[in-house]
PDB file of C-alpha atoms in Angstrom:
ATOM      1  CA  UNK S 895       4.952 -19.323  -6.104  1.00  0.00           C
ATOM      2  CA  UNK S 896       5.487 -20.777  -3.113  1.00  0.00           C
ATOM      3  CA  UNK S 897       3.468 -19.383   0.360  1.00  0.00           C
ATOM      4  CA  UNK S 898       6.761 -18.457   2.996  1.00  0.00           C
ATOM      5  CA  UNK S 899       5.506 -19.468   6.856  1.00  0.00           C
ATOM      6  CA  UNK S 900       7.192 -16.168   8.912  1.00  0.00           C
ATOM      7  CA  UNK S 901       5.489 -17.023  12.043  1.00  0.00           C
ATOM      8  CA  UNK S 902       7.901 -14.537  14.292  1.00  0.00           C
ATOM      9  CA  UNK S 903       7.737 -12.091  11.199  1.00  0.00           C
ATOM     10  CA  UNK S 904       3.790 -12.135  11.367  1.00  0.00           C
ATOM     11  CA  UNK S 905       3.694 -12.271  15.444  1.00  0.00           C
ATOM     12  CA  UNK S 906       5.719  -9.141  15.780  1.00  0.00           C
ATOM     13  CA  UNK S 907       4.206  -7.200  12.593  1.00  0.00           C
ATOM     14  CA  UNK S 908       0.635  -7.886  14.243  1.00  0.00           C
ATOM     15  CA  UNK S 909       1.600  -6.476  18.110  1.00  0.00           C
ATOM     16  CA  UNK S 910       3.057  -3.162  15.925  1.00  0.00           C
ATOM     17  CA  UNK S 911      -0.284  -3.043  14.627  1.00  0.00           C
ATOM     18  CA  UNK S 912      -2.278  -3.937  17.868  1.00  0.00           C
ATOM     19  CA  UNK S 913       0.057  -1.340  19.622  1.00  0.00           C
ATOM     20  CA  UNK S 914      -0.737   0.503  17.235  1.00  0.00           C
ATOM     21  CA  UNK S 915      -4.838   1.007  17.217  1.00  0.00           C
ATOM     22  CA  UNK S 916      -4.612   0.810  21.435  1.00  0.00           C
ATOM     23  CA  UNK S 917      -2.339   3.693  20.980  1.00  0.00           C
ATOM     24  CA  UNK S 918      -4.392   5.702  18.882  1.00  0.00           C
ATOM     25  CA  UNK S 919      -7.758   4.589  20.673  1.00  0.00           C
ATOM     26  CA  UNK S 920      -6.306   5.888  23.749  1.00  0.00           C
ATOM     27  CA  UNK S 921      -4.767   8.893  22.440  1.00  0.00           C
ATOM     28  CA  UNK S 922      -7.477  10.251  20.245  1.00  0.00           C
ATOM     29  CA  UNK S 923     -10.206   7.726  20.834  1.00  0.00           C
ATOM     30  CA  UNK S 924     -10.144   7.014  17.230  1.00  0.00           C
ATOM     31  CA  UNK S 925     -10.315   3.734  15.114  1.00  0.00           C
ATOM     32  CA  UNK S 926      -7.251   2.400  13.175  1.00  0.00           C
ATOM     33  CA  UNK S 927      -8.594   1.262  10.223  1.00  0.00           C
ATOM     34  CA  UNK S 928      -6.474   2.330   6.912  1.00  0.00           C
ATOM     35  CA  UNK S 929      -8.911   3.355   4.360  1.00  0.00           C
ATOM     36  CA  UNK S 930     -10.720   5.487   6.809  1.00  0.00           C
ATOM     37  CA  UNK S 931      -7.622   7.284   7.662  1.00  0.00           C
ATOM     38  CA  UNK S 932      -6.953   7.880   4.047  1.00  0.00           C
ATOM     39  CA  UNK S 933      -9.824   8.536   3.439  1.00  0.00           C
ATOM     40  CA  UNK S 934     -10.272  11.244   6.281  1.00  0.00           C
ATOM     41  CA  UNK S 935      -6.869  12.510   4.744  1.00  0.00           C
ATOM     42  CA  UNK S 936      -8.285  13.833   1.772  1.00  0.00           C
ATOM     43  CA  UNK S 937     -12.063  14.917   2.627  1.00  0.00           C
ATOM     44  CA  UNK S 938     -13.007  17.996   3.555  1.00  0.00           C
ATOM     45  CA  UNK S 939     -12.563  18.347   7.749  1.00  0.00           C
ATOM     46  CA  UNK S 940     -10.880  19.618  10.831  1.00  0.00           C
ATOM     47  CA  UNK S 941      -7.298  20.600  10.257  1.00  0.00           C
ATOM     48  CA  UNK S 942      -6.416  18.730  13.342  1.00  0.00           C
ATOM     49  CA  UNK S 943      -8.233  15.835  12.154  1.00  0.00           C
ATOM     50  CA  UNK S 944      -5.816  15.537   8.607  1.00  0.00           C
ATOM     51  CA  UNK S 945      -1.897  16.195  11.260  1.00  0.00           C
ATOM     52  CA  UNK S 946      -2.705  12.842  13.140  1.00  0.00           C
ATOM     53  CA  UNK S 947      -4.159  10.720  10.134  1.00  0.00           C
ATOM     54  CA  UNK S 948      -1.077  12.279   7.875  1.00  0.00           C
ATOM     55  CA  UNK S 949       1.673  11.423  10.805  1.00  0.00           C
ATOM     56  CA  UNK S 950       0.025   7.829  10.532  1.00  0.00           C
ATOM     57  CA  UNK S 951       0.348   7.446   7.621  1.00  0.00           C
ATOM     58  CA  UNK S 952       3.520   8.416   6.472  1.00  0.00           C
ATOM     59  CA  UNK S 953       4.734   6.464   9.760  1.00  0.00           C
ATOM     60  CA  UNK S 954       3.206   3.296   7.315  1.00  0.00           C
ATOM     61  CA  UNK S 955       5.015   4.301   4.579  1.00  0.00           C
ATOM     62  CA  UNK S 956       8.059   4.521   6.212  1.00  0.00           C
ATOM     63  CA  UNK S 957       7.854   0.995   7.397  1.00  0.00           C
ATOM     64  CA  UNK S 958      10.054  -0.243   4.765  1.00  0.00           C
ATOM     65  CA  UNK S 959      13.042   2.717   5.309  1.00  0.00           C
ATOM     66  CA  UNK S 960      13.000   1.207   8.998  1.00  0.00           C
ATOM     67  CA  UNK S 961      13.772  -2.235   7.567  1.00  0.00           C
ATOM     68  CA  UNK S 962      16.504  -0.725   5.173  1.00  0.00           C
ATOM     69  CA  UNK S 963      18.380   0.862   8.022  1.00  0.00           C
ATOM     70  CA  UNK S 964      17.817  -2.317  10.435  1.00  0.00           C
ATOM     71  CA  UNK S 965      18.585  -4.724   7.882  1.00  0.00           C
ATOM     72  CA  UNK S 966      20.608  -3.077   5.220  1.00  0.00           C
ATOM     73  CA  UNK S 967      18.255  -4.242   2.467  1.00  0.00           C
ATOM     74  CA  UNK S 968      14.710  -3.432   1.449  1.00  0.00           C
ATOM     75  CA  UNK S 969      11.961  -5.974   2.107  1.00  0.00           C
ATOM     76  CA  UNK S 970      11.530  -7.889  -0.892  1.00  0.00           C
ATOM     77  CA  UNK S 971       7.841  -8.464  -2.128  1.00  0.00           C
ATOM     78  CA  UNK S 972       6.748 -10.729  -4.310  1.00  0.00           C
ATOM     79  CA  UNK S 973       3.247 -10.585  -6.499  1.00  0.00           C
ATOM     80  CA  UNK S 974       2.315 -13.175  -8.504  1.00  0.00           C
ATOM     81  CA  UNK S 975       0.282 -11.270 -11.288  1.00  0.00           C
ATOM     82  CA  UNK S 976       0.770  -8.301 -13.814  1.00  0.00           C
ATOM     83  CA  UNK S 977      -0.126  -4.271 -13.057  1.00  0.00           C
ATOM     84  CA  UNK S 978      -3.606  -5.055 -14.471  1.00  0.00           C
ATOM     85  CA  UNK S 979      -4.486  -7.656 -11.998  1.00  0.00           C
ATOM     86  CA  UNK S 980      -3.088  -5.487  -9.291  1.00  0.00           C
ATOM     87  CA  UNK S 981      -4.911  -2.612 -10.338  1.00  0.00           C
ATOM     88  CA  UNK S 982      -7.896  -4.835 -10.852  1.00  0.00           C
ATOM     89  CA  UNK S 983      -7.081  -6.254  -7.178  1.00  0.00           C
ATOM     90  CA  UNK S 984      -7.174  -2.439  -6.021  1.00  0.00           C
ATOM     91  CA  UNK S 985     -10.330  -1.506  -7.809  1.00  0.00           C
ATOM     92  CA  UNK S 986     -12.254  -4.943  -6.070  1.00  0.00           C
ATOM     93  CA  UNK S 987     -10.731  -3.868  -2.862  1.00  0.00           C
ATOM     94  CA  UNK S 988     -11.895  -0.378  -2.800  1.00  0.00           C
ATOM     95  CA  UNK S 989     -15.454  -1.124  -4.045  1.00  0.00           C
ATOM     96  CA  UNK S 990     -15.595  -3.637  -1.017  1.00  0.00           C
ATOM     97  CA  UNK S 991     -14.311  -1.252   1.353  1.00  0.00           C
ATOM     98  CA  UNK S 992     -16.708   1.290   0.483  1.00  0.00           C
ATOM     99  CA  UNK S 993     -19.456  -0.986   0.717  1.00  0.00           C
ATOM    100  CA  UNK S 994     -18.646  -2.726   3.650  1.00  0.00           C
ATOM    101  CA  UNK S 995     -17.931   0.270   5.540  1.00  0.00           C
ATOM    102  CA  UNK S 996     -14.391  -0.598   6.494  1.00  0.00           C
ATOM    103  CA  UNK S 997     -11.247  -2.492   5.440  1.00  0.00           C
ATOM    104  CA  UNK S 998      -9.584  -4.979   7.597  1.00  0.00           C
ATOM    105  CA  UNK S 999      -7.602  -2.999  10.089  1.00  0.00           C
ATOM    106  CA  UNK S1000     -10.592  -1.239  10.910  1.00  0.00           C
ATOM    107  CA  UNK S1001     -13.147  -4.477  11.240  1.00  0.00           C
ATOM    108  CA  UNK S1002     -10.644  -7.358  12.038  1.00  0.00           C
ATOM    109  CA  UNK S1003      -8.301  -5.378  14.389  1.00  0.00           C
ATOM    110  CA  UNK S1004     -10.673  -2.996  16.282  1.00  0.00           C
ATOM    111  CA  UNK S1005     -14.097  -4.082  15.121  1.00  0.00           C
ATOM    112  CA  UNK S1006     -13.222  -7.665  16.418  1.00  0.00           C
ATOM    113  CA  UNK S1007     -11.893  -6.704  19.797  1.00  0.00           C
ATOM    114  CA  UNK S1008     -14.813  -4.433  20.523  1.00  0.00           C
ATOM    115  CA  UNK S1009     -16.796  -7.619  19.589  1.00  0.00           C
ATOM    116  CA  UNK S1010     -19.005  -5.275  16.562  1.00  0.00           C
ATOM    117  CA  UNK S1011     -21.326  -8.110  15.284  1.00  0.00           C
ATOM    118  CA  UNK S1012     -20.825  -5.869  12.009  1.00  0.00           C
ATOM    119  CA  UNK S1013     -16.963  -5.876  12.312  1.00  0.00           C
ATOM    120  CA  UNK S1014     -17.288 -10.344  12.859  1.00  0.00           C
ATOM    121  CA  UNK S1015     -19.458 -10.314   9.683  1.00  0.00           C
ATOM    122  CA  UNK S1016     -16.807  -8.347   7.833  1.00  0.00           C
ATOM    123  CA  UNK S1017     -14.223 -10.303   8.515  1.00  0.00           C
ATOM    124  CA  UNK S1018     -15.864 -13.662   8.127  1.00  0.00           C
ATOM    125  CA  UNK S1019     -16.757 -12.053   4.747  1.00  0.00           C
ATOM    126  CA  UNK S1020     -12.988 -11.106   4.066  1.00  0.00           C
ATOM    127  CA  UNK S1021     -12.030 -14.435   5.034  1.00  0.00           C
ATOM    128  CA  UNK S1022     -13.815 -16.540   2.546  1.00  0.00           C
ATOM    129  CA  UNK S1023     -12.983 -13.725   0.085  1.00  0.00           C
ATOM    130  CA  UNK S1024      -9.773 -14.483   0.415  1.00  0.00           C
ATOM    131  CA  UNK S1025      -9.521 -17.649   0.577  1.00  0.00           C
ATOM    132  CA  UNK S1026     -11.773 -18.560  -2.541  1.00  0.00           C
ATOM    133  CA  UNK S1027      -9.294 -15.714  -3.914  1.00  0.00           C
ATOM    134  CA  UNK S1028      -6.171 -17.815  -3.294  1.00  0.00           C
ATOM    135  CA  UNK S1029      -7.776 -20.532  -4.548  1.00  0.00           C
ATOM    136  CA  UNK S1030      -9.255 -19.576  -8.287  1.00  0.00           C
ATOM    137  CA  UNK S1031      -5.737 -17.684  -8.654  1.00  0.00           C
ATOM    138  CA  UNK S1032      -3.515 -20.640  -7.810  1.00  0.00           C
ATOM    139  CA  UNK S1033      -5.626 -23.416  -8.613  1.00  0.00           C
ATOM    140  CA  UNK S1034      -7.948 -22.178 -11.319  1.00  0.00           C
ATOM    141  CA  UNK S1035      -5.922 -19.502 -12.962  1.00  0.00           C
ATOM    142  CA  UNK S1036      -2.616 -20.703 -12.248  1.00  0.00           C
ATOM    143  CA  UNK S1037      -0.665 -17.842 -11.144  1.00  0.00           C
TER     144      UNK S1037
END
């Protein structure tokens, strides 16, 4: 499988999601980081608290649906591996998310630019996660 370079693709996606968290940190002064609004979704809370993290995340969701009506075509996604490895890949994500108190959008977006010495650890740690990821599955694996 080859690795596509979308540089205008990836510039624009990330300003949506830097809009993004400065829109909700303004609005609600609350952190954009996925899991935690998921997460906040389900537990047990304000009723308040579950409209805004509910609007957000269906606005996710629909990301897709906005490309279909733009484009005329869904985005197509490639992943090289079989529903075990992805639900394997899901299980190791979660685990580390729980752990590490926070999943990329809400370390490597937020965490980052309010210069959290936890939040630079993180994603230092996410970085060499993935990358010696990439590498056992393409190089050591084979996938």
């Amino acid at each position: 499988m080859e690795t596509v370079f979308t540089p205008w693709q990836s510039l624009g996606g990330g300003a949506l999601i830097g809009l993004a968290a400065t829109l909700l940190m303004l609005s609600l002064g609350r952190i954009f980081g996925a899991t935690g609004v998921l997460a906040g979704l389900f537990s047990v809370g304000p009723s308040e608290d579950r409209m805004w993290r509910l609007a957000l995340l269906l606005g996710m969701i629909s990301g897709p649906l906005a490309v279909l009506l733009l484009s005329g075509q869904m985005p197509v996604v490639q992943v090289p591996g079989s529903a075990f490895m992805l639900a394997l890949g899901g299980l190791i994500v979660g685990v580390g998310v729980t752990y590490g108190s926070g999943c990329t959008s809400g370390h490597g977006i937020c965490g980052m630019a309010r210069l959290s010495p936890r939040s630079i650890v993180a994603t230092v740690v996410f970085m060499i996660a993935m990358a010696a990821t990439v590498f056992i599955m393409r190089h050591v694996i084979g996938v």
